[in-house]
Amino acid sequence: ITPRQLVAKFLSILNFERGVFFTLRGLLLKPTKTVNDYLYGNRRRHANPLRLLFFSSAIAAFLALNFGQTSSGVVNLTETPSMSSENSVVLSEAELEARKAEVNARFLAKLQEFMDKYLNFIFLLSVPLFALLCALFFRKKGFNLAEHVVINAFLASMINVITIVLVPITSLWPEVSLGLLGLSAIYSFYFYMTTYKSTTLWGFVKSLLVMILALLVGMVVFGAVIFFLITSNPAEFGLESL
């Protein structure tokens, strides 16, 4: 392997006629054509959806951990009231409130730290769930389950790209973080309604139901994981004093 070959490999990635950038451009501008071309046309021109998903998820997770720093912005433990009577048998009302504030602060910090580390991994695991829901709500569109997985892998990859672009911006201006969610939601509706050729109001409703149900299931699973972690190791979440 020579330096020239490495440069050639790198330039081949930055290719708008085939590969990653070609696929991303197509997913942004013509998602239906891009998906159909991959499923039924010239697959060699496009990036593999699962590789693209893992690759983009890794970059998004890296940026979220290094630029997000959301856990430090949620709470600042040095600002919580200090305990003045650690050894007293009966705590005053002020000291009890201070302890509650400290426990809540530690819990929120650990919870946010957990989300920063594993949110992209959870998002990655949600792709099969979205595929199952799409297979249910768009079952008359002629796609089998594997094709629904490919479709949702492409969608998740584009959501990762939006995250990659906006995370450095939201780290500087946290108030625009809602814009990240807004753009992701808008693109998801656009992607589902065009890819599944359901541009009517009913198509919008079905797309909304897919996202809401996936969110609810994800929240239940995430809550169960957090509950298990808290009960198995409460000290890790700052709850040992409860």
PDB file of C-alpha atoms in Angstrom:
ATOM      1  CA  ILE A   1       0.000   0.000   0.000  1.00  0.00           C
ATOM      2  CA  THR A   2       1.525   3.280  -1.102  1.00  0.00           C
ATOM      3  CA  PRO A   3       0.569   6.861  -0.122  1.00  0.00           C
ATOM      4  CA  ARG A   4      -0.827   7.338  -3.635  1.00  0.00           C
ATOM      5  CA  GLN A   5      -3.127   4.357  -3.168  1.00  0.00           C
ATOM      6  CA  LEU A   6      -4.339   5.733   0.164  1.00  0.00           C
ATOM      7  CA  VAL A   7      -5.091   9.096  -1.432  1.00  0.00           C
ATOM      8  CA  ALA A   8      -6.913   7.337  -4.264  1.00  0.00           C
ATOM      9  CA  LYS A   9      -8.995   5.366  -1.744  1.00  0.00           C
ATOM     10  CA  PHE A  10      -9.890   8.557   0.107  1.00  0.00           C
ATOM     11  CA  LEU A  11     -10.868  10.360  -3.095  1.00  0.00           C
ATOM     12  CA  SER A  12     -12.984   7.389  -4.142  1.00  0.00           C
ATOM     13  CA  ILE A  13     -15.104   7.968  -1.024  1.00  0.00           C
ATOM     14  CA  LEU A  14     -15.618  11.617  -1.992  1.00  0.00           C
ATOM     15  CA  ASN A  15     -17.245  10.551  -5.239  1.00  0.00           C
ATOM     16  CA  PHE A  16     -20.579  12.006  -6.314  1.00  0.00           C
ATOM     17  CA  GLU A  17     -21.034   9.391  -9.052  1.00  0.00           C
ATOM     18  CA  ARG A  18     -20.902   6.322  -6.826  1.00  0.00           C
ATOM     19  CA  GLY A  19     -20.388   5.408  -3.174  1.00  0.00           C
ATOM     20  CA  VAL A  20     -21.189   7.225   0.061  1.00  0.00           C
ATOM     21  CA  PHE A  21     -21.605  10.789  -1.159  1.00  0.00           C
ATOM     22  CA  PHE A  22     -23.523   9.671  -4.228  1.00  0.00           C
ATOM     23  CA  THR A  23     -25.953   7.751  -2.007  1.00  0.00           C
ATOM     24  CA  LEU A  24     -26.330  10.575   0.522  1.00  0.00           C
ATOM     25  CA  ARG A  25     -26.994  13.114  -2.210  1.00  0.00           C
ATOM     26  CA  GLY A  26     -29.629  10.809  -3.675  1.00  0.00           C
ATOM     27  CA  LEU A  27     -31.277  10.207  -0.292  1.00  0.00           C
ATOM     28  CA  LEU A  28     -31.459  13.951   0.271  1.00  0.00           C
ATOM     29  CA  LEU A  29     -32.784  14.977  -3.130  1.00  0.00           C
ATOM     30  CA  LYS A  30     -34.461  11.869  -4.568  1.00  0.00           C
ATOM     31  CA  PRO A  31     -34.984   9.273  -1.817  1.00  0.00           C
ATOM     32  CA  THR A  32     -37.519   7.202  -3.771  1.00  0.00           C
ATOM     33  CA  LYS A  33     -35.274   6.876  -6.818  1.00  0.00           C
ATOM     34  CA  THR A  34     -32.243   6.121  -4.649  1.00  0.00           C
ATOM     35  CA  VAL A  35     -33.987   3.395  -2.640  1.00  0.00           C
ATOM     36  CA  ASN A  36     -35.488   1.782  -5.741  1.00  0.00           C
ATOM     37  CA  ASP A  37     -32.165   1.974  -7.549  1.00  0.00           C
ATOM     38  CA  TYR A  38     -30.460   0.152  -4.685  1.00  0.00           C
ATOM     39  CA  LEU A  39     -33.195  -2.470  -4.292  1.00  0.00           C
ATOM     40  CA  TYR A  40     -33.901  -3.176  -7.939  1.00  0.00           C
ATOM     41  CA  GLY A  41     -31.295  -1.380 -10.027  1.00  0.00           C
ATOM     42  CA  ASN A  42     -27.550  -0.762 -10.083  1.00  0.00           C
ATOM     43  CA  ARG A  43     -26.608  -1.580  -6.508  1.00  0.00           C
ATOM     44  CA  ARG A  44     -22.891  -1.174  -7.162  1.00  0.00           C
ATOM     45  CA  ARG A  45     -23.206   2.585  -7.455  1.00  0.00           C
ATOM     46  CA  HIS A  46     -24.516   2.955  -3.917  1.00  0.00           C
ATOM     47  CA  ALA A  47     -23.066   2.551  -0.459  1.00  0.00           C
ATOM     48  CA  ASN A  48     -24.186  -0.532   1.436  1.00  0.00           C
ATOM     49  CA  PRO A  49     -27.013   0.666   3.745  1.00  0.00           C
ATOM     50  CA  LEU A  50     -25.843  -1.288   6.800  1.00  0.00           C
ATOM     51  CA  ARG A  51     -22.230  -0.202   6.406  1.00  0.00           C
ATOM     52  CA  LEU A  52     -23.390   3.368   5.894  1.00  0.00           C
ATOM     53  CA  LEU A  53     -25.532   3.118   9.017  1.00  0.00           C
ATOM     54  CA  PHE A  54     -22.712   1.793  11.227  1.00  0.00           C
ATOM     55  CA  PHE A  55     -20.219   4.271   9.780  1.00  0.00           C
ATOM     56  CA  SER A  56     -22.473   7.298  10.234  1.00  0.00           C
ATOM     57  CA  SER A  57     -23.560   6.146  13.713  1.00  0.00           C
ATOM     58  CA  ALA A  58     -19.931   5.895  14.817  1.00  0.00           C
ATOM     59  CA  ILE A  59     -19.179   9.434  13.617  1.00  0.00           C
ATOM     60  CA  ALA A  60     -22.388  10.820  15.169  1.00  0.00           C
ATOM     61  CA  ALA A  61     -21.611   9.134  18.509  1.00  0.00           C
ATOM     62  CA  PHE A  62     -18.048  10.476  18.449  1.00  0.00           C
ATOM     63  CA  LEU A  63     -19.244  14.037  17.816  1.00  0.00           C
ATOM     64  CA  ALA A  64     -21.992  13.763  20.436  1.00  0.00           C
ATOM     65  CA  LEU A  65     -19.461  12.708  23.078  1.00  0.00           C
ATOM     66  CA  ASN A  66     -16.836  15.304  22.145  1.00  0.00           C
ATOM     67  CA  PHE A  67     -18.971  18.296  21.194  1.00  0.00           C
ATOM     68  CA  GLY A  68     -22.225  17.704  23.032  1.00  0.00           C
ATOM     69  CA  GLN A  69     -21.032  17.782  26.647  1.00  0.00           C
ATOM     70  CA  THR A  70     -24.690  17.927  27.573  1.00  0.00           C
ATOM     71  CA  SER A  71     -24.243  16.288  30.927  1.00  0.00           C
ATOM     72  CA  SER A  72     -22.111  19.166  32.193  1.00  0.00           C
ATOM     73  CA  GLY A  73     -24.802  21.590  31.105  1.00  0.00           C
ATOM     74  CA  VAL A  74     -27.651  19.862  32.881  1.00  0.00           C
ATOM     75  CA  VAL A  75     -26.360  20.105  36.410  1.00  0.00           C
ATOM     76  CA  ASN A  76     -23.395  21.485  38.257  1.00  0.00           C
ATOM     77  CA  LEU A  77     -22.813  19.554  41.443  1.00  0.00           C
ATOM     78  CA  THR A  78     -20.597  22.268  42.916  1.00  0.00           C
ATOM     79  CA  GLU A  79     -23.615  24.563  42.982  1.00  0.00           C
ATOM     80  CA  THR A  80     -25.770  22.259  45.082  1.00  0.00           C
ATOM     81  CA  PRO A  81     -26.025  23.163  48.783  1.00  0.00           C
ATOM     82  CA  SER A  82     -23.406  21.481  50.944  1.00  0.00           C
ATOM     83  CA  MET A  83     -24.262  19.256  53.848  1.00  0.00           C
ATOM     84  CA  SER A  84     -23.355  20.828  57.145  1.00  0.00           C
ATOM     85  CA  SER A  85     -24.579  18.128  59.532  1.00  0.00           C
ATOM     86  CA  GLU A  86     -23.501  14.805  58.087  1.00  0.00           C
ATOM     87  CA  ASN A  87     -23.401  13.117  61.485  1.00  0.00           C
ATOM     88  CA  SER A  88     -26.591  14.527  62.944  1.00  0.00           C
ATOM     89  CA  VAL A  89     -29.384  12.099  63.665  1.00  0.00           C
ATOM     90  CA  VAL A  90     -32.196  14.462  62.661  1.00  0.00           C
ATOM     91  CA  LEU A  91     -31.718  16.657  59.629  1.00  0.00           C
ATOM     92  CA  SER A  92     -33.183  20.119  59.488  1.00  0.00           C
ATOM     93  CA  GLU A  93     -35.620  20.946  56.696  1.00  0.00           C
ATOM     94  CA  ALA A  94     -32.980  22.980  54.873  1.00  0.00           C
ATOM     95  CA  GLU A  95     -30.442  20.154  55.108  1.00  0.00           C
ATOM     96  CA  LEU A  96     -33.007  17.624  53.904  1.00  0.00           C
ATOM     97  CA  GLU A  97     -33.788  19.785  50.887  1.00  0.00           C
ATOM     98  CA  ALA A  98     -30.058  20.159  50.227  1.00  0.00           C
ATOM     99  CA  ARG A  99     -29.607  16.390  50.268  1.00  0.00           C
ATOM    100  CA  LYS A 100     -32.534  15.901  47.911  1.00  0.00           C
ATOM    101  CA  ALA A 101     -31.084  18.500  45.550  1.00  0.00           C
ATOM    102  CA  GLU A 102     -27.688  16.807  45.598  1.00  0.00           C
ATOM    103  CA  VAL A 103     -29.158  13.353  44.948  1.00  0.00           C
ATOM    104  CA  ASN A 104     -31.295  14.693  42.091  1.00  0.00           C
ATOM    105  CA  ALA A 105     -28.303  16.467  40.586  1.00  0.00           C
ATOM    106  CA  ARG A 106     -26.134  13.358  40.663  1.00  0.00           C
ATOM    107  CA  PHE A 107     -28.916  11.225  39.212  1.00  0.00           C
ATOM    108  CA  LEU A 108     -29.559  13.645  36.335  1.00  0.00           C
ATOM    109  CA  ALA A 109     -25.845  13.903  35.592  1.00  0.00           C
ATOM    110  CA  LYS A 110     -25.408  10.117  35.458  1.00  0.00           C
ATOM    111  CA  LEU A 111     -28.565   9.682  33.412  1.00  0.00           C
ATOM    112  CA  GLN A 112     -27.440  12.288  30.878  1.00  0.00           C
ATOM    113  CA  GLU A 113     -23.979  10.721  30.760  1.00  0.00           C
ATOM    114  CA  PHE A 114     -25.562   7.358  29.978  1.00  0.00           C
ATOM    115  CA  MET A 115     -27.655   8.910  27.195  1.00  0.00           C
ATOM    116  CA  ASP A 116     -24.632  10.659  25.707  1.00  0.00           C
ATOM    117  CA  LYS A 117     -22.748   7.369  25.536  1.00  0.00           C
ATOM    118  CA  TYR A 118     -25.435   5.014  24.311  1.00  0.00           C
ATOM    119  CA  LEU A 119     -28.099   7.078  22.536  1.00  0.00           C
ATOM    120  CA  ASN A 120     -26.647   6.405  19.094  1.00  0.00           C
ATOM    121  CA  PHE A 121     -26.333   2.699  19.900  1.00  0.00           C
ATOM    122  CA  ILE A 122     -29.972   2.620  20.976  1.00  0.00           C
ATOM    123  CA  PHE A 123     -30.886   4.483  17.796  1.00  0.00           C
ATOM    124  CA  LEU A 124     -28.977   1.865  15.805  1.00  0.00           C
ATOM    125  CA  LEU A 125     -30.907  -0.969  17.447  1.00  0.00           C
ATOM    126  CA  SER A 126     -34.196   0.806  16.713  1.00  0.00           C
ATOM    127  CA  VAL A 127     -33.857   0.287  12.946  1.00  0.00           C
ATOM    128  CA  PRO A 128     -35.393  -3.255  13.021  1.00  0.00           C
ATOM    129  CA  LEU A 129     -38.256  -1.869  15.111  1.00  0.00           C
ATOM    130  CA  PHE A 130     -38.958   0.870  12.568  1.00  0.00           C
ATOM    131  CA  ALA A 131     -38.760  -1.759   9.817  1.00  0.00           C
ATOM    132  CA  LEU A 132     -41.369  -3.928  11.546  1.00  0.00           C
ATOM    133  CA  LEU A 133     -43.708  -0.974  12.011  1.00  0.00           C
ATOM    134  CA  CYS A 134     -43.271   0.077   8.391  1.00  0.00           C
ATOM    135  CA  ALA A 135     -43.997  -3.484   7.304  1.00  0.00           C
ATOM    136  CA  LEU A 136     -47.230  -3.221   9.312  1.00  0.00           C
ATOM    137  CA  PHE A 137     -48.418   0.214   8.205  1.00  0.00           C
ATOM    138  CA  PHE A 138     -47.097   0.089   4.627  1.00  0.00           C
ATOM    139  CA  ARG A 139     -47.684  -3.607   3.992  1.00  0.00           C
ATOM    140  CA  LYS A 140     -49.465  -2.955   0.676  1.00  0.00           C
ATOM    141  CA  LYS A 141     -46.467  -1.218  -0.893  1.00  0.00           C
ATOM    142  CA  GLY A 142     -44.821  -4.438  -2.061  1.00  0.00           C
ATOM    143  CA  PHE A 143     -41.699  -4.451   0.149  1.00  0.00           C
ATOM    144  CA  ASN A 144     -40.639  -7.476   2.155  1.00  0.00           C
ATOM    145  CA  LEU A 145     -39.187  -7.199   5.666  1.00  0.00           C
ATOM    146  CA  ALA A 146     -35.560  -7.154   4.511  1.00  0.00           C
ATOM    147  CA  GLU A 147     -36.351  -4.302   2.130  1.00  0.00           C
ATOM    148  CA  HIS A 148     -38.015  -2.378   4.955  1.00  0.00           C
ATOM    149  CA  VAL A 149     -34.781  -2.818   6.937  1.00  0.00           C
ATOM    150  CA  VAL A 150     -32.782  -1.388   4.026  1.00  0.00           C
ATOM    151  CA  ILE A 151     -35.172   1.558   3.719  1.00  0.00           C
ATOM    152  CA  ASN A 152     -34.975   2.384   7.413  1.00  0.00           C
ATOM    153  CA  ALA A 153     -31.198   1.907   7.464  1.00  0.00           C
ATOM    154  CA  PHE A 154     -30.959   4.581   4.766  1.00  0.00           C
ATOM    155  CA  LEU A 155     -33.275   6.854   6.760  1.00  0.00           C
ATOM    156  CA  ALA A 156     -31.306   6.363   9.976  1.00  0.00           C
ATOM    157  CA  SER A 157     -28.077   7.115   8.110  1.00  0.00           C
ATOM    158  CA  MET A 158     -29.484  10.433   6.913  1.00  0.00           C
ATOM    159  CA  ILE A 159     -30.619  11.280  10.458  1.00  0.00           C
ATOM    160  CA  ASN A 160     -27.040  10.589  11.536  1.00  0.00           C
ATOM    161  CA  VAL A 161     -25.770  12.929   8.817  1.00  0.00           C
ATOM    162  CA  ILE A 162     -28.085  15.683  10.079  1.00  0.00           C
ATOM    163  CA  THR A 163     -26.701  15.056  13.580  1.00  0.00           C
ATOM    164  CA  ILE A 164     -23.116  15.151  12.321  1.00  0.00           C
ATOM    165  CA  VAL A 165     -23.709  18.511  10.652  1.00  0.00           C
ATOM    166  CA  LEU A 166     -25.625  20.147  13.497  1.00  0.00           C
ATOM    167  CA  VAL A 167     -24.014  18.797  16.686  1.00  0.00           C
ATOM    168  CA  PRO A 168     -21.001  21.183  16.503  1.00  0.00           C
ATOM    169  CA  ILE A 169     -23.475  24.049  16.032  1.00  0.00           C
ATOM    170  CA  THR A 170     -25.732  23.011  18.908  1.00  0.00           C
ATOM    171  CA  SER A 171     -22.690  22.689  21.166  1.00  0.00           C
ATOM    172  CA  LEU A 172     -22.067  26.413  20.626  1.00  0.00           C
ATOM    173  CA  TRP A 173     -25.729  27.441  20.684  1.00  0.00           C
ATOM    174  CA  PRO A 174     -27.714  24.894  22.750  1.00  0.00           C
ATOM    175  CA  GLU A 175     -30.921  26.858  22.165  1.00  0.00           C
ATOM    176  CA  VAL A 176     -31.020  25.635  18.549  1.00  0.00           C
ATOM    177  CA  SER A 177     -30.918  21.971  19.596  1.00  0.00           C
ATOM    178  CA  LEU A 178     -34.661  21.734  18.946  1.00  0.00           C
ATOM    179  CA  GLY A 179     -33.851  22.515  15.333  1.00  0.00           C
ATOM    180  CA  LEU A 180     -31.973  19.215  15.158  1.00  0.00           C
ATOM    181  CA  LEU A 181     -35.082  17.323  16.232  1.00  0.00           C
ATOM    182  CA  GLY A 182     -37.250  19.401  13.925  1.00  0.00           C
ATOM    183  CA  LEU A 183     -35.118  18.768  10.845  1.00  0.00           C
ATOM    184  CA  SER A 184     -34.904  15.059  11.651  1.00  0.00           C
ATOM    185  CA  ALA A 185     -38.692  14.832  11.999  1.00  0.00           C
ATOM    186  CA  ILE A 186     -39.351  16.801   8.804  1.00  0.00           C
ATOM    187  CA  TYR A 187     -36.936  14.682   6.807  1.00  0.00           C
ATOM    188  CA  SER A 188     -38.429  11.472   8.249  1.00  0.00           C
ATOM    189  CA  PHE A 189     -41.912  12.479   7.096  1.00  0.00           C
ATOM    190  CA  TYR A 190     -40.567  13.466   3.684  1.00  0.00           C
ATOM    191  CA  PHE A 191     -38.629  10.206   3.366  1.00  0.00           C
ATOM    192  CA  TYR A 192     -41.460   7.897   4.413  1.00  0.00           C
ATOM    193  CA  MET A 193     -44.171   9.632   2.396  1.00  0.00           C
ATOM    194  CA  THR A 194     -42.110   9.745  -0.806  1.00  0.00           C
ATOM    195  CA  THR A 195     -40.397   6.358  -0.511  1.00  0.00           C
ATOM    196  CA  TYR A 196     -43.651   4.556   0.261  1.00  0.00           C
ATOM    197  CA  LYS A 197     -45.537   6.756  -2.226  1.00  0.00           C
ATOM    198  CA  SER A 198     -48.067   7.820   0.400  1.00  0.00           C
ATOM    199  CA  THR A 199     -48.187  11.579  -0.030  1.00  0.00           C
ATOM    200  CA  THR A 200     -51.793  11.908   1.169  1.00  0.00           C
ATOM    201  CA  LEU A 201     -52.972  12.866   4.633  1.00  0.00           C
ATOM    202  CA  TRP A 202     -53.313   9.165   5.448  1.00  0.00           C
ATOM    203  CA  GLY A 203     -49.689   8.661   4.442  1.00  0.00           C
ATOM    204  CA  PHE A 204     -48.700  11.423   6.859  1.00  0.00           C
ATOM    205  CA  VAL A 205     -50.755   9.805   9.625  1.00  0.00           C
ATOM    206  CA  LYS A 206     -49.174   6.392   9.022  1.00  0.00           C
ATOM    207  CA  SER A 207     -45.684   7.921   9.065  1.00  0.00           C
ATOM    208  CA  LEU A 208     -46.548   9.696  12.313  1.00  0.00           C
ATOM    209  CA  LEU A 209     -47.853   6.473  13.852  1.00  0.00           C
ATOM    210  CA  VAL A 210     -44.651   4.652  12.934  1.00  0.00           C
ATOM    211  CA  MET A 211     -42.542   7.288  14.666  1.00  0.00           C
ATOM    212  CA  ILE A 212     -44.789   7.599  17.729  1.00  0.00           C
ATOM    213  CA  LEU A 213     -45.031   3.849  18.316  1.00  0.00           C
ATOM    214  CA  ALA A 214     -41.292   3.389  17.841  1.00  0.00           C
ATOM    215  CA  LEU A 215     -40.692   6.222  20.309  1.00  0.00           C
ATOM    216  CA  LEU A 216     -43.045   4.697  22.881  1.00  0.00           C
ATOM    217  CA  VAL A 217     -41.470   1.254  22.598  1.00  0.00           C
ATOM    218  CA  GLY A 218     -38.016   2.813  22.805  1.00  0.00           C
ATOM    219  CA  MET A 219     -38.976   4.756  25.926  1.00  0.00           C
ATOM    220  CA  VAL A 220     -40.281   1.599  27.607  1.00  0.00           C
ATOM    221  CA  VAL A 221     -37.121  -0.343  26.785  1.00  0.00           C
ATOM    222  CA  PHE A 222     -34.882   2.556  27.787  1.00  0.00           C
ATOM    223  CA  GLY A 223     -36.791   2.994  31.055  1.00  0.00           C
ATOM    224  CA  ALA A 224     -36.459  -0.721  31.807  1.00  0.00           C
ATOM    225  CA  VAL A 225     -32.696  -0.584  31.198  1.00  0.00           C
ATOM    226  CA  ILE A 226     -32.306   2.469  33.435  1.00  0.00           C
ATOM    227  CA  PHE A 227     -34.413   0.832  36.161  1.00  0.00           C
ATOM    228  CA  PHE A 228     -32.237  -2.287  36.015  1.00  0.00           C
ATOM    229  CA  LEU A 229     -29.026  -0.244  36.207  1.00  0.00           C
ATOM    230  CA  ILE A 230     -30.313   1.825  39.126  1.00  0.00           C
ATOM    231  CA  THR A 231     -31.506  -1.147  41.155  1.00  0.00           C
ATOM    232  CA  SER A 232     -28.342  -3.140  40.482  1.00  0.00           C
ATOM    233  CA  ASN A 233     -25.956  -0.274  41.298  1.00  0.00           C
ATOM    234  CA  PRO A 234     -27.678   2.729  42.938  1.00  0.00           C
ATOM    235  CA  ALA A 235     -24.358   4.264  43.991  1.00  0.00           C
ATOM    236  CA  GLU A 236     -23.417   4.738  40.347  1.00  0.00           C
ATOM    237  CA  PHE A 237     -26.404   7.085  39.970  1.00  0.00           C
ATOM    238  CA  GLY A 238     -25.737   8.880  43.256  1.00  0.00           C
ATOM    239  CA  LEU A 239     -28.673   7.241  45.026  1.00  0.00           C
ATOM    240  CA  GLU A 240     -26.796   5.447  47.774  1.00  0.00           C
ATOM    241  CA  SER A 241     -27.986   7.980  50.347  1.00  0.00           C
ATOM    242  CA  LEU A 242     -31.672   7.257  49.752  1.00  0.00           C
TER     243      LEU A 242
END
